[in-house]
Short mmCIF file of C-alpha atoms in Angstrom, two decimals:
data_model
loop_
_atom_site.label_atom_id
_atom_site.label_comp_id
_atom_site.label_asym_id
_atom_site.label_seq_id
_atom_site.Cartn_x
_atom_site.Cartn_y
_atom_site.Cartn_z
CA UNK A 1 -45.77 31.36 -30.58
CA UNK A 2 -44.75 33.54 -27.69
CA UNK A 3 -41.06 33.31 -26.96
CA UNK A 4 -40.25 32.30 -23.44
CA UNK A 5 -37.91 34.62 -21.54
CA UNK A 6 -34.52 33.29 -20.58
CA UNK A 7 -34.67 31.79 -17.14
CA UNK A 8 -33.07 34.14 -14.59
CA UNK A 9 -30.99 31.27 -13.18
CA UNK A 10 -29.30 30.80 -16.56
CA UNK A 11 -28.43 34.50 -16.71
CA UNK A 12 -27.15 34.49 -13.13
CA UNK A 13 -25.05 31.39 -13.71
CA UNK A 14 -23.45 33.01 -16.75
CA UNK A 15 -22.67 36.17 -14.80
CA UNK A 16 -21.22 34.23 -11.88
CA UNK A 17 -19.08 32.20 -14.28
CA UNK A 18 -17.60 35.28 -15.98
CA UNK A 19 -17.79 37.80 -13.15
CA UNK A 20 -16.75 37.07 -9.59
CA UNK A 21 -16.35 39.29 -6.56
CA UNK A 22 -12.80 40.11 -5.49
CA UNK A 23 -11.56 41.91 -2.39
CA UNK A 24 -8.79 44.34 -1.52
CA UNK A 25 -7.15 45.27 1.78
CA UNK A 26 -9.72 47.93 2.68
CA UNK A 27 -12.58 45.41 2.45
CA UNK A 28 -11.42 42.70 4.85
CA UNK A 29 -10.43 42.37 8.50
CA UNK A 30 -8.56 39.83 10.61
CA UNK A 31 -10.43 38.13 13.47
CA UNK A 32 -8.79 37.56 16.88
CA UNK A 33 -9.25 34.03 18.18
CA UNK A 34 -9.00 32.27 21.51
CA UNK A 35 -5.22 32.57 21.86
CA UNK A 36 -2.78 35.47 21.95
CA UNK A 37 1.00 35.24 22.17
CA UNK A 38 3.82 37.41 23.45
CA UNK A 39 5.03 39.66 20.59
CA UNK A 40 8.61 38.85 21.57
CA UNK A 41 7.94 35.20 20.71
CA UNK A 42 6.67 35.91 17.18
CA UNK A 43 9.09 34.63 14.54
CA UNK A 44 8.96 36.67 11.33
CA UNK A 45 11.64 34.64 9.59
CA UNK A 46 11.07 33.26 6.10
CA UNK A 47 13.20 31.53 3.48
CA UNK A 48 13.09 32.74 -0.12
CA UNK A 49 15.17 30.99 -2.74
CA UNK A 50 17.40 29.45 -0.10
CA UNK A 51 18.05 32.83 1.54
CA UNK A 52 16.94 33.16 5.13
CA UNK A 53 15.33 36.52 5.91
CA UNK A 54 14.69 37.75 9.45
CA UNK A 55 11.79 39.90 8.28
CA UNK A 56 9.47 39.12 5.34
CA UNK A 57 10.06 42.44 3.60
CA UNK A 58 11.45 43.03 0.11
CA UNK A 59 12.09 46.35 -1.60
CA UNK A 60 10.75 46.56 -5.14
CA UNK A 61 13.02 46.75 -8.17
CA UNK A 62 12.19 50.41 -8.77
CA UNK A 63 14.89 52.95 -9.46
CA UNK A 64 13.58 55.38 -6.85
CA UNK A 65 13.68 52.62 -4.23
CA UNK A 66 16.50 50.16 -4.80
CA UNK A 67 20.11 50.84 -5.67
CA UNK A 68 23.31 49.23 -4.42
CA UNK A 69 23.32 51.11 -1.13
CA UNK A 70 19.66 50.39 -0.39
CA UNK A 71 20.13 46.69 -1.18
CA UNK A 72 22.89 46.51 1.43
CA UNK A 73 20.78 48.39 3.99
CA UNK A 74 17.79 46.10 3.48
CA UNK A 75 20.04 43.05 3.91
CA UNK A 76 21.35 44.50 7.17
CA UNK A 77 17.76 45.08 8.32
CA UNK A 78 16.94 41.41 7.72
CA UNK A 79 15.13 41.69 4.40
CA UNK A 80 16.36 42.26 0.86
CA UNK A 81 15.99 44.63 -2.09
CA UNK A 82 15.84 43.85 -5.79
CA UNK A 83 17.82 46.06 -8.18
CA UNK A 84 16.47 46.49 -11.70
CA UNK A 85 18.94 45.33 -14.36
CA UNK A 86 17.06 47.41 -16.92
CA UNK A 87 16.94 50.49 -14.72
CA UNK A 88 19.03 53.62 -14.46
CA UNK A 89 21.86 51.98 -12.50
CA UNK A 90 22.46 49.55 -15.37
CA UNK A 91 22.51 52.39 -17.92
CA UNK A 92 24.53 55.17 -16.27
CA UNK A 93 27.61 55.29 -14.07
CA UNK A 94 26.01 58.18 -12.19
CA UNK A 95 22.19 58.46 -12.20
CA UNK A 96 22.05 61.32 -9.71
CA UNK A 97 21.54 64.11 -12.29
CA UNK A 98 18.62 62.24 -13.87
CA UNK A 99 16.90 61.64 -10.54
CA UNK A 100 17.34 65.31 -9.65
CA UNK A 101 15.72 66.33 -12.95
CA UNK A 102 12.77 64.02 -12.27
CA UNK A 103 12.36 65.40 -8.75
CA UNK A 104 12.55 69.02 -9.88
CA UNK A 105 10.34 68.68 -12.96
CA UNK A 106 7.38 71.05 -12.69
CA UNK A 107 4.78 68.58 -13.93
CA UNK A 108 4.35 64.85 -14.20
CA UNK A 109 4.51 65.17 -17.98
CA UNK A 110 7.88 66.91 -17.71
CA UNK A 111 9.13 64.13 -15.45
CA UNK A 112 7.86 61.51 -17.90
CA UNK A 113 9.82 63.13 -20.72
CA UNK A 114 13.01 63.07 -18.64
CA UNK A 115 12.50 59.38 -17.83
CA UNK A 116 11.65 58.45 -21.41
CA UNK A 117 14.88 59.99 -22.63
CA UNK A 118 16.88 58.42 -19.82
CA UNK A 119 15.59 54.91 -20.48
CA UNK A 120 16.40 55.19 -24.19
CA UNK A 121 20.03 54.48 -23.37
CA UNK A 122 20.64 50.70 -23.41
CA UNK A 123 21.68 48.76 -20.28
CA UNK A 124 25.41 48.08 -20.12
CA UNK A 125 26.83 44.68 -19.26
CA UNK A 126 29.79 46.17 -17.40
CA UNK A 127 27.54 48.24 -15.13
CA UNK A 128 25.34 45.21 -14.38
CA UNK A 129 28.37 43.16 -13.39
CA UNK A 130 29.75 46.02 -11.31
CA UNK A 131 26.58 46.69 -9.32
CA UNK A 132 26.18 43.01 -8.40
CA UNK A 133 29.79 42.77 -7.27
CA UNK A 134 29.46 45.97 -5.23
CA UNK A 135 26.46 44.59 -3.35
CA UNK A 136 28.29 41.33 -2.65
CA UNK A 137 31.47 43.12 -1.58
CA UNK A 138 29.52 45.01 1.09
CA UNK A 139 27.86 41.87 2.44
CA UNK A 140 24.46 42.37 0.84
CA UNK A 141 22.14 39.86 -0.78
CA UNK A 142 22.48 40.48 -4.51
CA UNK A 143 18.89 40.18 -5.70
CA UNK A 144 18.31 41.43 -9.24
CA UNK A 145 15.35 41.77 -11.58
CA UNK A 146 14.80 41.82 -15.33
CA UNK A 147 12.02 41.35 -17.87
CA UNK A 148 11.32 38.16 -19.88
CA UNK A 149 12.71 39.61 -23.10
CA UNK A 150 16.13 40.15 -21.48
CA UNK A 151 16.08 37.20 -19.10
CA UNK A 152 18.50 34.90 -20.90
CA UNK A 153 21.20 37.50 -21.40
CA UNK A 154 20.88 39.03 -17.96
CA UNK A 155 20.71 35.64 -16.25
CA UNK A 156 24.09 34.66 -17.61
CA UNK A 157 25.61 38.00 -16.61
CA UNK A 158 24.07 37.85 -13.14
CA UNK A 159 25.21 34.30 -12.53
CA UNK A 160 28.77 35.07 -13.57
CA UNK A 161 28.83 38.13 -11.30
CA UNK A 162 27.65 36.07 -8.30
CA UNK A 163 24.01 37.19 -7.93
CA UNK A 164 22.03 35.38 -5.23
CA UNK A 165 18.46 35.73 -6.52
CA UNK A 166 17.19 36.35 -10.05
CA UNK A 167 13.69 37.75 -10.60
CA UNK A 168 11.98 37.64 -13.99
CA UNK A 169 9.27 40.25 -13.69
CA UNK A 170 6.65 41.62 -16.05
CA UNK A 171 3.16 43.10 -15.88
CA UNK A 172 1.69 39.61 -16.26
CA UNK A 173 3.84 36.47 -16.09
CA UNK A 174 3.27 33.07 -17.65
CA UNK A 175 5.27 29.86 -17.81
CA UNK A 176 6.25 30.61 -21.42
CA UNK A 177 6.87 34.04 -22.94
CA UNK A 178 5.97 34.12 -26.64
CA UNK A 179 7.90 36.44 -28.92
CA UNK A 180 8.97 36.40 -32.57
CA UNK A 181 11.53 39.15 -31.99
CA UNK A 182 14.02 37.17 -29.95
CA UNK A 183 14.73 33.99 -28.07
CA UNK A 184 11.58 32.48 -26.58
CA UNK A 185 11.74 32.34 -22.80
CA UNK A 186 10.80 28.98 -21.34
CA UNK A 187 10.91 29.23 -17.58
CA UNK A 188 11.72 25.53 -17.28
CA UNK A 189 14.79 25.97 -19.50
CA UNK A 190 15.88 29.05 -17.57
CA UNK A 191 15.52 27.51 -14.12
CA UNK A 192 17.13 24.29 -15.28
CA UNK A 193 20.13 26.05 -16.78
CA UNK A 194 20.97 28.36 -13.89
CA UNK A 195 22.71 27.73 -10.60
CA UNK A 196 20.73 30.40 -8.77
CA UNK A 197 17.07 30.60 -7.75
CA UNK A 198 14.68 32.18 -10.27
CA UNK A 199 11.70 34.07 -8.89
CA UNK A 200 8.83 34.97 -11.21
CA UNK A 201 6.22 37.73 -11.19
CA UNK A 202 3.65 38.94 -11.54
CA UNK A 203 0.43 36.97 -11.57
CA UNK A 204 -3.01 37.06 -9.97
CA UNK A 205 -4.08 33.63 -11.20
CA UNK A 206 -3.85 30.41 -9.26
CA UNK A 207 -3.67 28.37 -12.45
CA UNK A 208 -0.82 30.47 -13.83
CA UNK A 209 1.04 30.33 -10.52
CA UNK A 210 0.64 26.55 -10.40
CA UNK A 211 2.22 26.28 -13.85
CA UNK A 212 5.07 28.60 -12.87
CA UNK A 213 5.78 26.42 -9.84
CA UNK A 214 5.88 23.31 -12.03
CA UNK A 215 8.33 25.14 -14.29
CA UNK A 216 10.74 25.57 -11.38
CA UNK A 217 9.95 29.03 -9.96
CA UNK A 218 11.65 29.52 -6.59
CA UNK A 219 8.95 32.03 -5.59
CA UNK A 220 5.97 33.69 -7.26
CA UNK A 221 5.05 37.38 -6.97
CA UNK A 222 1.38 38.31 -6.76
CA UNK A 223 -0.06 41.59 -7.99
CA UNK A 224 -0.96 43.29 -11.25
CA UNK A 225 -1.24 47.06 -11.04
CA UNK A 226 -1.85 47.74 -7.33
CA UNK A 227 1.22 49.90 -6.71
CA UNK A 228 0.86 53.61 -6.03
CA UNK A 229 3.12 54.50 -8.98
CA UNK A 230 1.73 51.88 -11.36
CA UNK A 231 -0.72 52.77 -14.14
CA UNK A 232 -1.43 49.25 -15.42
CA UNK A 233 -4.98 49.12 -14.12
CA UNK A 234 -5.88 52.50 -15.59
CA UNK A 235 -4.09 52.08 -18.91
CA UNK A 236 -4.73 48.39 -19.61
CA UNK A 237 -7.76 47.69 -17.42
CA UNK A 238 -6.28 44.53 -15.90
CA UNK A 239 -5.72 43.38 -12.34
CA UNK A 240 -7.34 41.69 -9.34
CA UNK A 241 -7.54 43.18 -5.81
CA UNK A 242 -4.65 41.90 -3.74
CA UNK A 243 -6.47 39.94 -1.01
CA UNK A 244 -8.36 37.78 -3.50
CA UNK A 245 -5.31 37.40 -5.74
CA UNK A 246 -3.11 36.33 -2.82
CA UNK A 247 -5.69 33.85 -1.53
CA UNK A 248 -5.96 32.23 -4.96
CA UNK A 249 -2.22 31.94 -5.54
CA UNK A 250 -1.71 30.68 -1.97
CA UNK A 251 -4.23 27.91 -2.63
CA UNK A 252 -2.24 26.92 -5.72
CA UNK A 253 0.98 26.93 -3.66
CA UNK A 254 -0.56 24.65 -1.04
CA UNK A 255 -1.89 22.28 -3.69
CA UNK A 256 1.51 22.17 -5.39
CA UNK A 257 3.27 21.50 -2.06
CA UNK A 258 0.86 18.69 -1.24
CA UNK A 259 1.38 17.05 -4.64
CA UNK A 260 5.14 17.48 -4.96
CA UNK A 261 6.52 18.07 -1.48
CA UNK A 262 8.11 21.34 -2.66
CA UNK A 263 6.96 24.53 -0.98
CA UNK A 264 7.15 27.61 -3.22
CA UNK A 265 6.85 30.90 -1.29
CA UNK A 266 4.57 33.61 -2.65
CA UNK A 267 5.16 37.32 -2.31
CA UNK A 268 2.36 39.90 -2.35
CA UNK A 269 3.76 42.74 -4.44
CA UNK A 270 2.26 46.23 -4.21
CA UNK A 271 -0.86 47.92 -2.90
CA UNK A 272 0.24 48.01 0.75
CA UNK A 273 0.80 51.22 2.65
CA UNK A 274 0.25 50.39 6.32
CA UNK A 275 1.16 47.72 8.80
CA UNK A 276 -2.45 46.56 8.69
CA UNK A 277 -2.27 46.04 4.93
CA UNK A 278 0.88 43.95 5.35
CA UNK A 279 -0.74 41.84 8.09
CA UNK A 280 -3.71 41.17 5.81
CA UNK A 281 -1.40 40.16 2.95
CA UNK A 282 0.37 37.63 5.17
CA UNK A 283 -2.95 36.36 6.52
CA UNK A 284 -4.15 35.93 2.93
CA UNK A 285 -1.31 33.48 2.39
CA UNK A 286 1.75 35.54 1.48
CA UNK A 287 5.11 34.40 2.82
CA UNK A 288 6.59 37.87 2.28
CA UNK A 289 5.65 41.26 0.89
CA UNK A 290 7.30 43.53 -1.67
CA UNK A 291 7.04 47.27 -1.07
CA UNK A 292 7.76 50.20 -3.35
CA UNK A 293 6.43 53.61 -2.38
CA UNK A 294 6.43 52.97 1.42
CA UNK A 295 10.20 52.38 1.20
CA UNK A 296 10.73 55.17 -1.33
CA UNK A 297 9.89 57.43 1.62
CA UNK A 298 13.12 56.38 3.33
CA UNK A 299 15.84 59.02 3.55
CA UNK A 300 18.27 56.37 2.31
CA UNK A 301 16.24 55.61 -0.83
CA UNK A 302 17.70 57.12 -4.02
CA UNK A 303 14.45 58.74 -5.20
CA UNK A 304 14.68 61.86 -3.01
CA UNK A 305 11.07 61.66 -1.85
CA UNK A 306 9.55 60.63 -5.16
CA UNK A 307 8.76 57.36 -6.88
CA UNK A 308 7.83 56.28 -10.38
CA UNK A 309 6.87 53.08 -12.15
CA UNK A 310 9.33 50.56 -13.49
CA UNK A 311 10.79 51.01 -16.96
CA UNK A 312 8.08 49.34 -19.05
CA UNK A 313 9.23 47.74 -22.33
CA UNK A 314 6.64 49.63 -24.38
CA UNK A 315 7.92 52.95 -25.82
CA UNK A 316 4.36 54.18 -26.41
CA UNK A 317 2.65 53.48 -23.06
CA UNK A 318 3.22 55.24 -19.73
CA UNK A 319 6.10 54.03 -17.57
CA UNK A 320 4.11 54.67 -14.43
CA UNK A 321 3.41 58.01 -12.89
CA UNK A 322 5.64 60.15 -10.69
CA UNK A 323 4.34 60.42 -7.14
CA UNK A 324 5.60 62.26 -4.08
CA UNK A 325 5.73 59.86 -1.19
CA UNK A 326 5.27 62.41 1.59
CA UNK A 327 7.44 62.85 4.64
CA UNK A 328 10.87 61.24 4.37
CA UNK A 329 12.03 59.25 7.38
CA UNK A 330 14.97 56.99 8.21
CA UNK A 331 14.56 53.43 6.95
CA UNK A 332 15.02 52.24 10.53
CA UNK A 333 11.95 54.20 11.63
CA UNK A 334 9.81 53.03 8.72
CA UNK A 335 10.63 49.41 9.43
CA UNK A 336 11.18 49.27 13.19
CA UNK A 337 9.88 52.53 14.63
CA UNK A 338 9.30 54.27 16.85
CA UNK A 339 6.08 55.40 15.19
CA UNK A 340 5.27 59.07 15.70
CA UNK A 341 1.91 59.06 13.85
CA UNK A 342 -1.26 56.96 13.87
CA UNK A 343 -1.34 56.46 10.10
CA UNK A 344 0.20 52.98 10.24
CA UNK A 345 3.03 53.85 7.86
CA UNK A 346 5.83 53.66 10.44
CA UNK A 347 7.17 50.66 12.37
CA UNK A 348 5.83 48.29 9.74
CA UNK A 349 7.71 45.31 11.16
CA UNK A 350 6.49 46.04 14.67
CA UNK A 351 2.91 46.35 13.43
CA UNK A 352 3.08 42.97 11.72
CA UNK A 353 4.59 41.40 14.84
CA UNK A 354 1.89 42.92 17.09
CA UNK A 355 -0.90 41.86 14.74
CA UNK A 356 0.36 38.29 14.65
CA UNK A 357 0.66 38.25 18.44
CA UNK A 358 -2.92 39.47 18.87
CA UNK A 359 -4.10 36.80 16.46
CA UNK A 360 -2.18 34.01 18.19
CA UNK A 361 0.16 33.42 15.24
CA UNK A 362 3.75 32.72 16.23
CA UNK A 363 5.01 32.13 12.68
CA UNK A 364 4.21 33.19 9.14
CA UNK A 365 2.73 29.73 8.53
CA UNK A 366 0.39 30.12 11.50
CA UNK A 367 -0.65 33.56 10.26
CA UNK A 368 -1.93 31.85 7.11
CA UNK A 369 -4.56 30.10 9.23
CA UNK A 370 -6.18 33.10 10.95
CA UNK A 371 -9.83 33.90 10.28
CA UNK A 372 -10.70 36.72 7.89
CA UNK A 373 -14.01 38.48 7.35
CA UNK A 374 -15.37 40.69 4.60
CA UNK A 375 -15.67 44.05 6.36
CA UNK A 376 -15.93 47.12 4.08
CA UNK A 377 -16.57 49.39 7.07
CA UNK A 378 -13.54 48.26 9.07
CA UNK A 379 -11.56 51.47 8.46
CA UNK A 380 -14.42 53.90 9.08
CA UNK A 381 -16.74 52.31 11.65
CA UNK A 382 -16.90 54.63 14.67
CA UNK A 383 -13.98 56.70 13.33
CA UNK A 384 -15.75 59.83 12.05
CA UNK A 385 -14.20 62.13 14.67
CA UNK A 386 -10.79 60.56 14.26
CA UNK A 387 -10.84 60.91 10.48
CA UNK A 388 -12.11 64.48 10.61
CA UNK A 389 -9.47 65.56 13.11
CA UNK A 390 -6.50 63.55 11.85
CA UNK A 391 -3.27 65.50 11.44
#
C-alpha cells in the first residue's frame, strides 16, 4: 500500500497553531482619520495605582537611570521613576565610585566584572528605608521595584517607609512564583496584605496578564527583552515584539474591565527610542510607557552616559550589557524639547502630543482606538537620500 502524504492543510494548521506572526514598532504605522485636534487640547494624563500623572512616562528601575534625585525630577516633570530596591542604591551609601568604574572600564567584559562584584554585596534595609524617605521628603512619588524572591521582605520595608507604588518585576511574571528556596510569592496574598498598589511585570501574554489582574495587580508591565541594555532575548531566546505583545495584553485588560468593572492600566516597558515608537505603543493599547536607555541619556541620570541591564538574580548569566547612550542632554529637552535633531529622540512628550493630535485622539483612551497598519517599509519608503545624508 502506498502511504498517502499528510494533507498540506493539516501541516499548515499545526504551524499556525504553534507559530504566529508578531510585530514590532518598525513594522507598523498609525493611520490618520477624518478628524484632527489642536495639540494644545490633547490630554496626556493617566492614573496608575491611584497616582495621577500628567504625562504617561515612567523611568525604568535601572541603576544608570533612576536614583533618588531622578525620581524627584521625573515627578516634577509629571511622570515618575522606579528605584530598584536590589540595585546599587540599596547596597551602598555612595555608588558614585562604582558607576565611574563601569563608565571608565575599557571593555564590556571589564564593566561586567565590576558590576558582578558590586552586586555581590547584599541590599541593606536601612538604605532602602532611607532612599524612600528621601524621595518623599523632596515631594517625589516614591515608586520602588523588587524581584519576586524579595517581594515579601521589601514590601513590608517599603510600606513602613511610606512608598507610594510597589513594583514586583522579573524577566517573566506569573500570578504565582514557585520556589523551594524561600517563601512562595502569591500575588493575591501580597496585594491583599499591603496598603499600597502593587504593579507587576513583565509579561507578553494576554492570559498571564488576565490572571495577574484577577490577583489584584494595580498595573501590568508588558515586554520581555526589548530593552537596548537587555540580553534576555539573546541569552534565553524568549520574548514577543512589543506591538503584538501590547495588543494582546490590552485585549486582556479590556476583557477584565468589562467583566469586573475594574480597569487595570498596562505599561509598555522597553524597546522604544523615538517619539514615534511611543505613539505606536500607546496606540497598541498602552496607558503609559516605561523608558530606560532614552532617559539614561539625560544629564541628570546617574549613569554618566551609559546604561546596563538590571541586576538579574542569576549569578551565572549576564546582567545585561553596558551600552553608551550617545549624546547627553537635559531631561527637560529629552521630554519637552526643543528638538535639535530629526532622529525623534528629543521632545518625546511633544511628539506623542502631536501624533495624537494628527490622529484625532484627545486622550490616551481615544488613542487606543486609532487605526494601525502593518507597514514594514514605513521608516524607509522614499527616505534613501535622507538616510544616506543624515547627520
